[in-house]
Amino acid sequence: MRRQIELENAVAAELAGSKDAVLRALEGHLDCDVFLRGNVLTLDGEAEAVDAAAAVVRELSELIVQGHEIAPGTIEAVKRALDEHESPGKILEDVVWRHRATKVSPKTVNQKRYVDSIRNNTITFGIGPAGTGKTFLAVALAAAALSRREVNRIILTRPAVEAGERLGFLPGDLMAKVDPYLRPLFDALHDMLEPERVSSHLERGVIEVAPLAFMRGRAQPRSTPVLTPSGFRPIGNLRVGDLVIGSNGQPTPVIGVYPQGRKQIFRLSTQDGASTLCCAEHLWHVFTASDRRRGKPGSVLETRELMGRLRTFHQHRYELPLMSAPAEFEPRAVPMDPYALGLLLGDGCLTTKTTPELSTTDPELVVRLENALDGIELRRKSSGSYTLRHIHGHRGGVIVANPVTKIVRELGLAGTTSSTKFIPEIYLHNSSNVRIALLQGLLDSDGGPVTQRGRTCRIQYTTCSEMLRDDVEYLVRSLGGVAYWRCRKADGRTPGRVNGRPVEYRHDAFVLDIRLPTGIEPFCLQRKKQLYDRDGGGRPTRFVDSIEVAGDAECICIQVAASDSLYVTENFLVTHNTLNDSFIILDEAQNTSPEQMKMFLTRLGFTSKMVVTGDITQIDLPREQDSGLVVVSDILTDVEGIEFVRFGEEDVVRHKLVRRIVAAYSEHAQRLAPELRPRAATPRG
């Protein structure tokens, strides 16, 4: 069967394409012969094949009339759409972003595949020549995601190697130094948004545009303590594979360590007295009162975004998350029951000059202490005072060492008084069960619930020892709670009375107000427990109170494998530095080293997308340096959630001459010697 279709001259010229490339592609996708003479297209073959071919030609003609540029790849998109009973016009009219007169949509089948890949995958690599719309489409999709609030920020980055010089040797400030490298990204942004909106987003950090080396700088000084299963360690001493404590209290491995050089640092402090040091770009997961009311998951903001916005209606604006469960340290055997030690640190006499004693008027505590200490019985010495005697150490019997005295000496507590007591390290850094039992003993002896009408119950603890004050604060924070303390000076206080006689205070008293998370019982003593359970303990909260400049220091950043990317830094502050809720675009990725590419990809956070674009025929790295974009395609090809979309000269959507230039270079590359072709990874060893 033969069918002739008469076309408009312009349509016929577009269907032929440069050097009949479109016509040859059309014939390659159809099951019949195709001839074009003048403006008459002839289809020759089986009747069914000719009918199908006529439908494809009709759809292509309509697209040309609508203003679409037809490339050889467009034919495949049209044919596939017809096979699936879809309108090719609707597929190729997939509007990615619309802003006033600007309408961004894919022009070729590979561009459509690229757009779909970005929507459906976490990481998309767009590899191909200039002019194929890789960066422009990615920026359009990023703007659309930001407008729909699918992400909180857009991060655009490029490796700065084209000038052949270090940035420090270029004139001007940082923005002037990097502007030549980032200008294509700025141009794409201004095509998508009003200049005022772009400027506002850049000032607030909603859009971040920076060279790759500067983008990774979410950092803390090398000396900053980070919590690990064995206690705090300087962040500068951590290595990949080391364990740190995540926000759920469980160990999580470090999967990246990135030195950052010398940076300006700030001290971020919270209302409960906790603080830590970090750089201006360090990330914090924060909640506002509105987030809490509406059940929102909060947002991730940089330190510099928090500055100057810490109050709203004279109230703290930003709440930081606390650990959702107690920190789990390595379990260790202890010489004395932790609850018993808590009672003795609170109301015990540990001078070891005499037999240890307990001062209390609660018979329940006497029974609990006696049950917790093997081989010990409590004998009443006077009203409110009990001696801890060895059960075999009665008068006239065998002389034996008091086990409590022996343990007190082992723990270094011998000779301590009310103003010098402390919690031994083996109890501070132990399992959560040990720490909770120890805290219960301390609160049953020297603590108690404080009730107020119409308010939840808070916990109060009092001690004369600065070391014990700090240790109790540490204990509470390690369990996911908060503790505030204030000092009651001994001078000027009204004397207490004992047996009707005034007794002057010899030491300052430290009063701690404590809030513990739900699920942790602070008391075992029934009278205290009943009061606390009746009014409830409330929810512990921690707010950002101040951010102040603290000089500069050598900094480092780490990445952890925790599902929420959070880790615990000093004073049990929960923080992180991974790029969550972000749309991240790495442009000109052929100029990254393999190490830079790995660093970039491993910074991926949750609910984020990454798009990596580049042209492996335009590598500006030194000849001996492998390209990270070439290497990564060999490593990640089969990883789920990652897709590679490769563009060719048929996808060039700039001036038609650009397509011809790209094609000419491609043909020339095929004739080059293998050693002059795009560089692949070379084995190192």
XYZ file of C-alpha atoms in Angstrom:
685
model
C 0.000 0.000 0.000
C 1.273 3.464 -0.866
C 0.016 6.729 0.673
C 1.083 10.274 -0.140
C 0.780 13.136 2.375
C 1.112 16.732 1.239
C 2.817 18.954 3.833
C 3.402 22.644 4.219
C 6.853 23.630 3.045
C 8.066 24.606 6.552
C 6.763 21.336 8.009
C 8.431 19.316 5.244
C 11.776 21.061 5.853
C 11.594 20.389 9.605
C 10.685 16.731 9.019
C 13.721 16.287 6.809
C 16.109 17.789 9.348
C 19.763 18.596 8.896
C 21.256 16.198 6.305
C 17.949 14.276 6.374
C 18.734 13.166 9.977
C 15.105 13.388 11.116
C 13.866 11.617 7.999
C 16.334 8.767 8.511
C 15.328 8.503 12.161
C 11.654 8.488 11.128
C 12.220 5.607 8.733
C 14.178 3.746 11.384
C 11.207 3.857 13.769
C 8.554 2.922 11.206
C 7.836 -0.395 9.546
C 7.458 1.070 6.071
C 9.541 2.980 3.537
C 9.532 6.792 3.743
C 10.263 9.128 0.813
C 10.164 12.908 0.782
C 10.137 14.791 -2.533
C 9.509 18.515 -2.215
C 6.624 18.851 0.225
C 5.100 15.427 -0.530
C 5.832 12.573 1.902
C 5.278 9.052 0.554
C 4.728 6.004 2.799
C 5.066 2.560 1.191
C 4.476 -0.795 2.898
C 1.865 -3.018 4.517
C -1.483 -1.300 5.071
C -1.281 -1.556 8.898
C 2.270 -0.188 8.952
C 1.353 2.675 6.608
C -1.622 3.631 8.821
C 0.603 3.674 11.921
C 3.238 5.722 10.093
C 0.640 8.232 8.916
C -0.472 8.747 12.529
C 3.123 9.462 13.572
C 3.600 11.940 10.697
C 0.338 13.678 11.590
C 1.362 14.103 15.236
C 4.814 15.354 14.246
C 3.282 17.872 11.840
C 0.992 19.204 14.596
C 3.943 19.591 16.956
C 5.905 21.521 14.306
C 2.937 23.816 13.702
C 2.703 24.426 17.493
C 6.325 25.580 17.463
C 8.149 22.469 18.698
C 11.592 21.786 17.312
C 11.737 18.224 16.021
C 14.851 16.200 16.777
C 15.436 12.544 15.898
C 14.689 11.644 19.516
C 11.274 13.295 19.305
C 10.099 10.616 16.867
C 10.624 7.903 19.473
C 8.609 9.916 22.007
C 5.755 10.382 19.533
C 5.711 6.716 18.516
C 5.833 5.524 22.120
C 3.002 7.858 23.062
C 0.847 6.588 20.202
C 1.598 2.977 21.153
C 0.355 3.778 24.661
C -2.672 5.653 23.297
C -1.397 8.923 24.721
C -1.230 12.302 23.049
C 2.391 13.190 22.130
C 1.488 16.840 22.514
C 0.499 16.316 26.144
C 3.716 14.465 26.937
C 5.943 17.040 25.272
C 3.852 19.802 26.861
C 4.806 18.575 30.359
C 5.199 22.037 31.901
C 7.929 21.807 34.533
C 7.706 25.434 35.654
C 5.553 28.361 34.631
C 6.352 31.908 35.665
C 4.681 34.819 33.928
C 5.726 34.550 30.264
C 8.267 31.800 30.965
C 7.155 28.215 30.372
C 9.712 25.441 30.834
C 9.004 21.988 29.378
C 11.027 19.141 27.845
C 11.695 19.364 24.111
C 13.050 15.878 23.391
C 12.416 12.361 24.604
C 15.654 12.379 26.629
C 14.676 15.643 28.278
C 11.299 14.109 29.149
C 13.072 11.050 30.570
C 15.406 13.369 32.496
C 12.470 15.293 34.000
C 10.678 12.080 34.967
C 13.876 10.682 36.481
C 14.356 13.742 38.694
C 10.762 13.436 39.881
C 10.951 9.709 40.568
C 14.533 9.171 41.776
C 16.571 10.542 44.652
C 19.710 11.142 42.568
C 19.770 11.819 38.832
C 22.866 12.196 36.675
C 22.417 14.168 33.449
C 25.423 13.582 31.192
C 25.771 15.106 27.754
C 26.910 18.050 25.653
C 26.199 21.713 26.262
C 22.844 23.019 25.113
C 20.799 19.960 26.092
C 18.992 21.759 28.926
C 20.469 19.719 31.781
C 21.022 22.614 34.189
C 18.080 24.715 33.043
C 15.528 21.916 33.552
C 17.050 20.992 36.912
C 16.807 24.581 38.177
C 13.202 24.763 36.914
C 12.298 21.581 38.809
C 14.049 22.948 41.912
C 12.045 26.183 41.727
C 8.837 24.183 41.338
C 9.682 21.964 44.340
C 10.441 25.031 46.475
C 7.192 26.734 45.471
C 5.230 23.590 46.425
C 7.161 23.438 49.733
C 8.436 19.971 48.936
C 11.900 21.225 49.959
C 13.075 23.981 52.302
C 16.050 25.153 50.277
C 17.792 25.011 46.921
C 21.539 24.469 46.836
C 23.368 25.148 43.559
C 27.050 24.375 43.314
C 29.893 24.011 40.825
C 33.546 22.999 41.095
C 35.717 26.100 40.591
C 38.637 24.878 38.506
C 38.205 26.496 35.096
C 40.364 29.551 35.769
C 43.441 27.460 36.436
C 44.111 29.504 39.606
C 43.215 29.242 43.255
C 40.303 31.445 44.304
C 42.462 33.320 46.755
C 44.559 34.777 43.952
C 41.574 36.284 42.142
C 40.609 39.916 42.885
C 37.583 40.977 44.928
C 35.547 39.484 47.762
C 34.224 35.904 47.809
C 31.198 36.747 45.669
C 33.360 38.483 43.080
C 35.796 35.559 43.049
C 33.166 32.873 42.437
C 30.733 34.848 40.244
C 32.297 33.733 36.914
C 31.848 30.077 37.868
C 28.311 30.462 39.146
C 26.940 32.916 36.574
C 25.092 30.212 34.556
C 23.270 29.157 37.722
C 22.365 32.752 38.564
C 21.110 33.267 35.013
C 18.887 30.193 35.243
C 17.518 31.362 38.594
C 16.639 34.790 37.244
C 14.821 33.129 34.348
C 12.640 31.299 36.894
C 12.000 33.988 39.532
C 11.811 37.761 39.916
C 15.172 39.352 40.818
C 13.737 40.560 44.151
C 12.635 37.036 45.048
C 16.048 35.609 44.139
C 17.822 38.256 46.257
C 15.515 37.595 49.215
C 16.044 33.834 49.008
C 19.815 34.275 48.777
C 19.900 36.577 51.830
C 17.801 34.188 53.924
C 19.708 31.098 52.824
C 16.667 29.562 51.114
C 18.810 29.498 47.978
C 22.508 28.807 48.439
C 24.880 29.252 45.508
C 28.508 28.405 46.182
C 31.528 26.587 44.748
C 31.673 22.934 45.741
C 34.589 23.496 48.125
C 32.605 26.117 50.089
C 29.287 24.272 50.074
C 30.324 21.529 52.462
C 31.196 23.812 55.370
C 28.655 22.799 58.042
C 31.305 22.476 60.723
C 32.374 22.669 64.350
C 35.810 23.437 65.835
C 38.067 20.389 66.043
C 38.021 20.513 69.868
C 34.207 20.405 70.158
C 33.079 17.344 72.156
C 30.802 14.845 70.412
C 29.036 12.105 72.364
C 30.184 8.520 71.748
C 29.234 5.226 73.480
C 32.235 5.683 75.793
C 31.647 9.381 76.546
C 32.548 12.658 74.862
C 35.402 12.851 72.336
C 36.713 15.847 70.337
C 35.141 15.876 66.883
C 38.622 16.319 65.414
C 39.638 12.876 66.720
C 36.768 11.025 65.015
C 37.406 8.829 61.996
C 35.147 7.099 59.494
C 33.735 3.996 61.178
C 33.807 5.435 64.714
C 30.516 5.388 66.614
C 28.723 8.474 67.922
C 25.368 8.810 69.668
C 22.348 9.724 67.540
C 19.175 11.532 68.573
C 17.554 8.207 69.537
C 20.331 7.543 72.045
C 21.725 4.666 69.973
C 25.216 4.441 68.450
C 25.500 5.376 64.767
C 28.646 5.162 62.626
C 30.500 8.134 61.193
C 30.461 7.786 57.395
C 32.279 10.995 56.464
C 34.905 13.299 57.981
C 35.663 16.535 56.112
C 38.292 19.085 57.294
C 37.068 22.632 56.679
C 40.063 24.818 57.443
C 39.912 27.933 59.594
C 36.446 29.486 59.868
C 34.620 32.095 61.919
C 32.751 30.397 64.734
C 29.785 31.239 66.943
C 28.613 30.098 70.367
C 25.013 28.934 70.303
C 23.481 28.850 73.806
C 20.156 27.526 75.043
C 17.948 28.764 77.866
C 19.003 25.914 80.180
C 22.671 26.943 80.081
C 23.881 24.463 77.437
C 26.045 25.749 74.594
C 28.333 24.667 71.771
C 30.530 26.165 69.057
C 29.782 25.957 65.335
C 30.259 27.830 62.069
C 27.691 30.113 60.435
C 26.601 27.398 57.979
C 26.120 24.681 60.606
C 22.645 23.157 60.445
C 20.052 22.911 63.212
C 16.744 21.062 63.232
C 14.328 23.497 64.919
C 10.630 23.777 65.739
C 8.497 26.878 66.170
C 5.327 27.151 68.252
C 3.381 27.076 64.983
C 5.110 23.834 63.970
C 4.099 22.237 67.276
C 0.473 23.391 66.999
C 0.101 22.146 63.444
C 2.012 18.908 63.924
C 4.707 19.913 61.426
C 8.117 18.203 61.463
C 10.034 21.476 61.892
C 12.713 22.775 59.558
C 16.483 22.736 59.120
C 18.149 26.156 59.347
C 21.718 27.387 59.333
C 23.189 29.161 62.349
C 23.274 32.439 60.404
C 19.554 32.076 59.604
C 18.739 31.854 63.322
C 20.706 34.973 64.272
C 18.574 38.054 64.849
C 15.363 36.038 64.830
C 15.514 34.288 68.209
C 12.423 35.945 69.746
C 8.803 36.274 68.730
C 6.487 38.352 70.953
C 9.247 38.295 73.618
C 9.221 34.480 73.649
C 11.876 32.078 72.406
C 11.199 31.291 68.737
C 13.254 28.161 68.003
C 13.010 24.929 69.973
C 15.724 22.307 69.535
C 14.929 18.596 69.642
C 16.050 16.588 72.643
C 17.170 12.998 72.546
C 14.103 10.807 72.063
C 15.583 8.151 74.379
C 18.423 7.978 76.922
C 21.938 7.823 75.514
C 23.151 4.244 75.551
C 26.698 3.982 76.841
C 28.696 0.768 77.076
C 27.382 -1.310 80.034
C 29.909 -1.739 82.827
C 29.849 -3.734 86.057
C 29.521 -1.520 89.160
C 30.675 -2.342 92.711
C 27.527 -1.003 94.423
C 23.867 -0.962 93.504
C 23.316 2.417 91.737
C 20.144 3.248 93.688
C 21.972 2.614 96.963
C 24.856 4.856 95.848
C 22.364 7.602 94.996
C 20.896 7.446 98.510
C 24.355 7.596 100.104
C 25.468 10.508 97.906
C 22.358 12.349 99.001
C 21.971 11.558 102.704
C 24.942 9.353 103.563
C 28.058 9.987 105.651
C 31.080 8.786 103.630
C 34.008 10.210 105.616
C 35.090 6.600 106.467
C 36.284 7.881 109.855
C 33.371 6.000 111.326
C 30.954 3.369 110.073
C 28.965 4.752 107.102
C 25.629 6.259 108.062
C 22.351 7.321 106.438
C 20.312 10.270 107.662
C 16.600 9.916 106.885
C 13.192 10.008 108.497
C 11.659 7.766 105.798
C 11.468 4.128 106.967
C 10.846 3.137 103.329
C 14.315 4.374 102.370
C 15.884 2.373 105.199
C 14.257 -0.818 103.897
C 15.206 -0.069 100.275
C 18.850 0.623 101.147
C 19.135 -2.491 103.282
C 17.688 -4.624 100.467
C 20.085 -3.103 97.936
C 23.291 -3.783 99.921
C 24.361 -7.390 100.411
C 25.730 -8.216 103.851
C 24.604 -4.883 105.350
C 22.002 -4.153 108.002
C 20.824 -0.694 109.074
C 20.749 -0.105 112.804
C 19.036 2.959 114.234
C 21.591 5.183 115.899
C 19.351 8.100 116.830
C 16.238 9.821 115.558
C 16.732 10.102 111.803
C 20.158 8.423 111.742
C 21.050 4.821 110.811
C 24.393 2.978 110.851
C 25.283 0.655 107.956
C 26.711 -2.341 109.828
C 28.186 -5.554 108.453
C 25.860 -8.403 109.433
C 28.849 -10.321 110.888
C 30.539 -7.329 112.477
C 28.715 -7.317 115.848
C 30.526 -6.666 119.108
C 32.730 -9.587 120.195
C 32.647 -11.282 116.778
C 35.237 -11.621 114.047
C 36.716 -8.327 112.854
C 35.683 -7.868 109.195
C 35.905 -4.906 106.833
C 32.680 -3.029 106.183
C 31.893 -3.691 102.487
C 30.384 -0.210 102.026
C 33.546 1.433 103.368
C 35.653 -0.716 101.039
C 33.577 0.231 97.971
C 33.533 3.931 98.922
C 37.336 3.873 98.999
C 37.498 2.083 95.617
C 35.269 4.757 94.074
C 37.376 7.605 95.447
C 34.517 8.885 97.625
C 36.209 8.261 100.961
C 36.490 11.450 102.952
C 34.022 13.410 100.839
C 31.530 15.670 102.555
C 28.287 17.344 101.508
C 30.274 20.011 99.602
C 32.728 17.667 97.850
C 30.671 14.621 96.824
C 30.526 13.580 93.174
C 29.265 10.774 90.944
C 32.039 8.331 89.979
C 32.752 8.119 86.246
C 31.839 4.421 86.069
C 28.246 5.367 86.985
C 28.022 8.483 84.799
C 29.035 6.557 81.676
C 27.055 3.369 82.026
C 23.833 1.858 80.740
C 20.650 3.900 80.999
C 19.275 1.508 83.651
C 22.253 2.236 85.918
C 21.946 5.996 85.416
C 18.175 6.037 86.024
C 18.517 4.008 89.243
C 21.304 6.335 90.443
C 19.174 9.418 89.733
C 16.225 7.869 91.576
C 18.394 7.380 94.649
C 19.599 10.982 94.514
C 16.071 12.373 94.106
C 14.538 10.110 96.760
C 17.086 11.460 99.234
C 17.719 15.126 98.364
C 15.079 15.833 95.718
C 11.337 16.042 95.439
C 8.335 17.081 93.340
C 7.255 20.721 93.314
C 3.537 21.190 92.663
C 1.753 24.374 91.613
C -1.937 24.891 90.972
C -2.764 24.561 87.285
C 0.764 23.514 86.299
C 2.572 20.250 85.771
C 4.929 18.989 88.449
C 8.612 19.832 88.214
C 11.442 18.110 90.044
C 13.804 19.924 92.387
C 17.154 18.722 93.678
C 19.464 20.500 96.131
C 23.153 19.955 96.869
C 26.058 21.877 98.381
C 28.595 20.254 96.042
C 29.489 21.968 92.752
C 30.793 18.688 91.348
C 27.605 16.819 92.293
C 25.538 19.669 90.803
C 27.338 19.305 87.478
C 27.134 15.511 87.591
C 23.380 15.514 88.217
C 22.919 18.001 85.371
C 24.953 15.669 83.130
C 22.906 12.680 84.296
C 19.587 14.371 83.522
C 20.687 15.563 80.073
C 22.014 12.108 79.196
C 18.508 10.745 79.803
C 16.882 13.247 77.431
C 15.846 15.782 80.090
C 16.770 19.361 80.937
C 18.136 20.826 84.162
C 18.452 24.450 85.305
C 20.336 25.460 88.414
C 20.546 28.524 90.614
C 22.724 29.297 93.629
C 21.468 30.150 97.108
C 24.329 31.943 98.863
C 25.191 30.911 102.389
C 25.957 34.498 103.404
C 22.870 36.370 104.524
C 20.588 33.340 104.659
C 18.409 32.871 107.701
C 20.018 30.133 109.859
C 18.362 26.752 109.978
C 17.277 25.160 113.267
C 18.259 21.800 114.711
C 16.694 20.711 118.017
C 15.550 24.287 118.531
C 19.017 25.760 118.052
C 20.031 28.020 115.101
C 22.637 26.543 112.719
C 24.509 28.797 110.307
C 24.913 27.700 106.681
C 28.550 27.047 105.822
C 28.232 26.359 102.082
C 26.297 27.755 99.165
C 23.399 25.574 98.041
C 22.690 24.736 94.387
C 19.057 24.171 93.476
C 18.355 22.260 90.259
C 14.974 22.347 88.516
C 14.612 19.210 86.427
C 12.280 18.021 83.675
C 12.468 14.407 82.531
C 10.895 12.838 79.425
C 7.802 10.673 79.656
C 8.632 7.092 80.573
C 11.409 7.844 83.072
C 10.256 7.559 86.691
C 12.228 10.000 88.859
C 11.128 8.593 92.235
C 10.844 5.226 93.942
C 9.771 6.680 97.304
C 5.994 6.279 97.301
C 4.999 9.617 98.816
C 7.039 11.505 96.210
C 6.003 9.208 93.390
C 2.292 9.709 94.070
C 2.581 13.511 93.938
C 4.565 13.370 90.705
C 2.183 10.920 89.033
C -0.848 12.961 90.106
C 0.229 16.191 88.351
C 2.461 14.788 85.591
C 5.987 15.835 84.820
C 5.409 17.977 81.724
C 7.565 17.982 78.591
C 11.228 18.997 78.763
C 12.038 21.752 76.255
C 15.204 23.425 75.041
C 15.195 26.749 73.139
C 17.927 28.689 71.350
C 18.620 31.647 73.626
C 21.598 33.441 72.058
C 24.171 33.224 69.265
C 27.385 35.198 69.680
C 30.631 35.516 67.744
C 33.360 33.441 69.380
C 36.414 34.070 67.187
C 37.719 31.615 64.624
C 39.159 28.115 64.724
C 40.183 25.121 62.637
C 36.942 23.299 61.869
C 35.764 19.906 60.733
C 32.427 18.394 59.808
C 31.188 14.821 60.053
C 28.371 12.863 58.491
C 26.609 10.090 60.378
C 24.502 7.163 59.169
C 21.516 7.883 61.447
C 18.171 7.978 59.613
C 17.556 11.596 60.677
C 21.215 12.662 60.206
C 21.333 13.952 63.803
C 24.115 13.455 66.327
C 24.748 14.673 69.887
C 27.359 17.344 70.520
C 28.497 18.931 73.805
C 25.975 19.467 76.608
C 23.803 16.867 74.838
C 22.727 19.341 72.168
C 21.217 17.556 69.174
C 22.536 18.854 65.846
C 23.413 17.760 62.324
C 25.081 18.954 59.144
C 23.564 16.903 56.339
C 21.502 18.474 53.577
C 17.947 17.459 54.489
C 14.812 18.805 52.764
C 16.924 20.280 49.971
C 17.050 20.286 46.189
C 20.762 20.119 45.380
C 22.255 20.637 41.912
C 25.915 19.974 41.122
C 26.691 21.527 37.747
C 29.797 20.926 35.600
C 30.439 17.761 37.594
C 33.030 16.507 35.094
C 35.476 18.817 36.904
C 35.098 17.115 40.279
C 37.653 14.667 41.573
C 36.417 11.212 42.687
C 36.922 12.307 46.298
C 34.843 15.468 45.793
C 32.080 13.475 44.097
C 31.950 11.006 46.990
C 31.892 13.879 49.502
C 29.047 15.550 47.637
C 26.890 12.418 47.256
C 27.347 11.321 50.874
C 26.037 14.680 52.118
C 22.574 13.677 50.883
C 19.963 14.001 53.619
C 16.404 12.763 53.912
C 13.553 14.135 51.767
C 16.201 15.654 49.506
C 16.949 15.344 45.805
C 20.260 15.616 43.999
C 20.855 16.364 40.338
C 24.374 16.041 38.926
C 25.070 17.420 35.456
C 28.178 17.444 33.293
C 29.817 16.862 29.935
C 32.622 14.301 30.029
C 34.049 15.678 26.770
C 34.922 18.986 28.468
C 37.068 17.984 31.458
C 39.294 20.833 32.719
C 41.117 18.828 35.385
C 44.864 18.210 35.136
C 45.693 15.361 32.765
C 46.691 12.985 35.575
C 43.478 13.635 37.584
C 40.492 11.320 37.127
C 37.050 12.864 36.705
C 34.588 12.045 39.481
C 31.733 12.034 36.962
C 33.420 9.351 34.844
C 34.278 7.226 37.865
C 30.854 7.444 39.474
C 29.045 6.083 36.429
C 31.002 2.847 36.834
C 30.301 2.632 40.568
C 26.628 3.585 40.938
C 25.009 2.365 37.708
C 23.030 -0.426 39.409
C 22.175 1.360 42.676
C 18.427 1.703 43.271
C 17.177 5.289 43.454
C 19.920 6.556 41.122
C 19.458 6.983 37.375
C 21.829 8.090 34.631
C 20.299 9.986 31.691
C 22.618 10.455 28.732
C 22.059 13.196 26.164
C 23.335 13.407 22.582
C 23.470 15.963 19.825
C 19.814 15.205 18.993
C 18.876 16.730 22.375
C 20.565 20.097 21.800
C 17.813 22.722 22.026
C 19.855 25.845 21.339
C 20.530 27.253 17.872
C 20.567 24.533 15.197
C 24.180 25.405 14.463
C 25.063 24.335 18.022
C 23.686 20.888 17.267
C 25.827 20.686 14.144
C 28.902 21.776 16.116
C 28.261 19.099 18.760
C 27.758 16.477 16.066
C 30.999 17.481 14.355
C 32.920 17.197 17.620
C 31.354 13.792 18.295
C 32.429 12.524 14.893
C 35.903 13.912 15.458
C 36.110 12.235 18.898
C 35.469 8.850 17.298
C 38.627 9.281 15.241
C 40.812 10.193 18.212
C 43.331 7.788 19.712
C 41.984 6.017 22.858
C 44.350 7.943 25.110
C 42.833 11.237 23.977
C 39.213 10.259 24.618
C 37.343 11.265 27.829
C 39.279 10.020 30.801
C 38.028 7.058 32.798
C 39.192 5.943 36.198
C 42.714 4.581 36.371
C 43.632 1.979 39.000
C 45.576 3.336 41.935
C 47.665 1.204 44.133
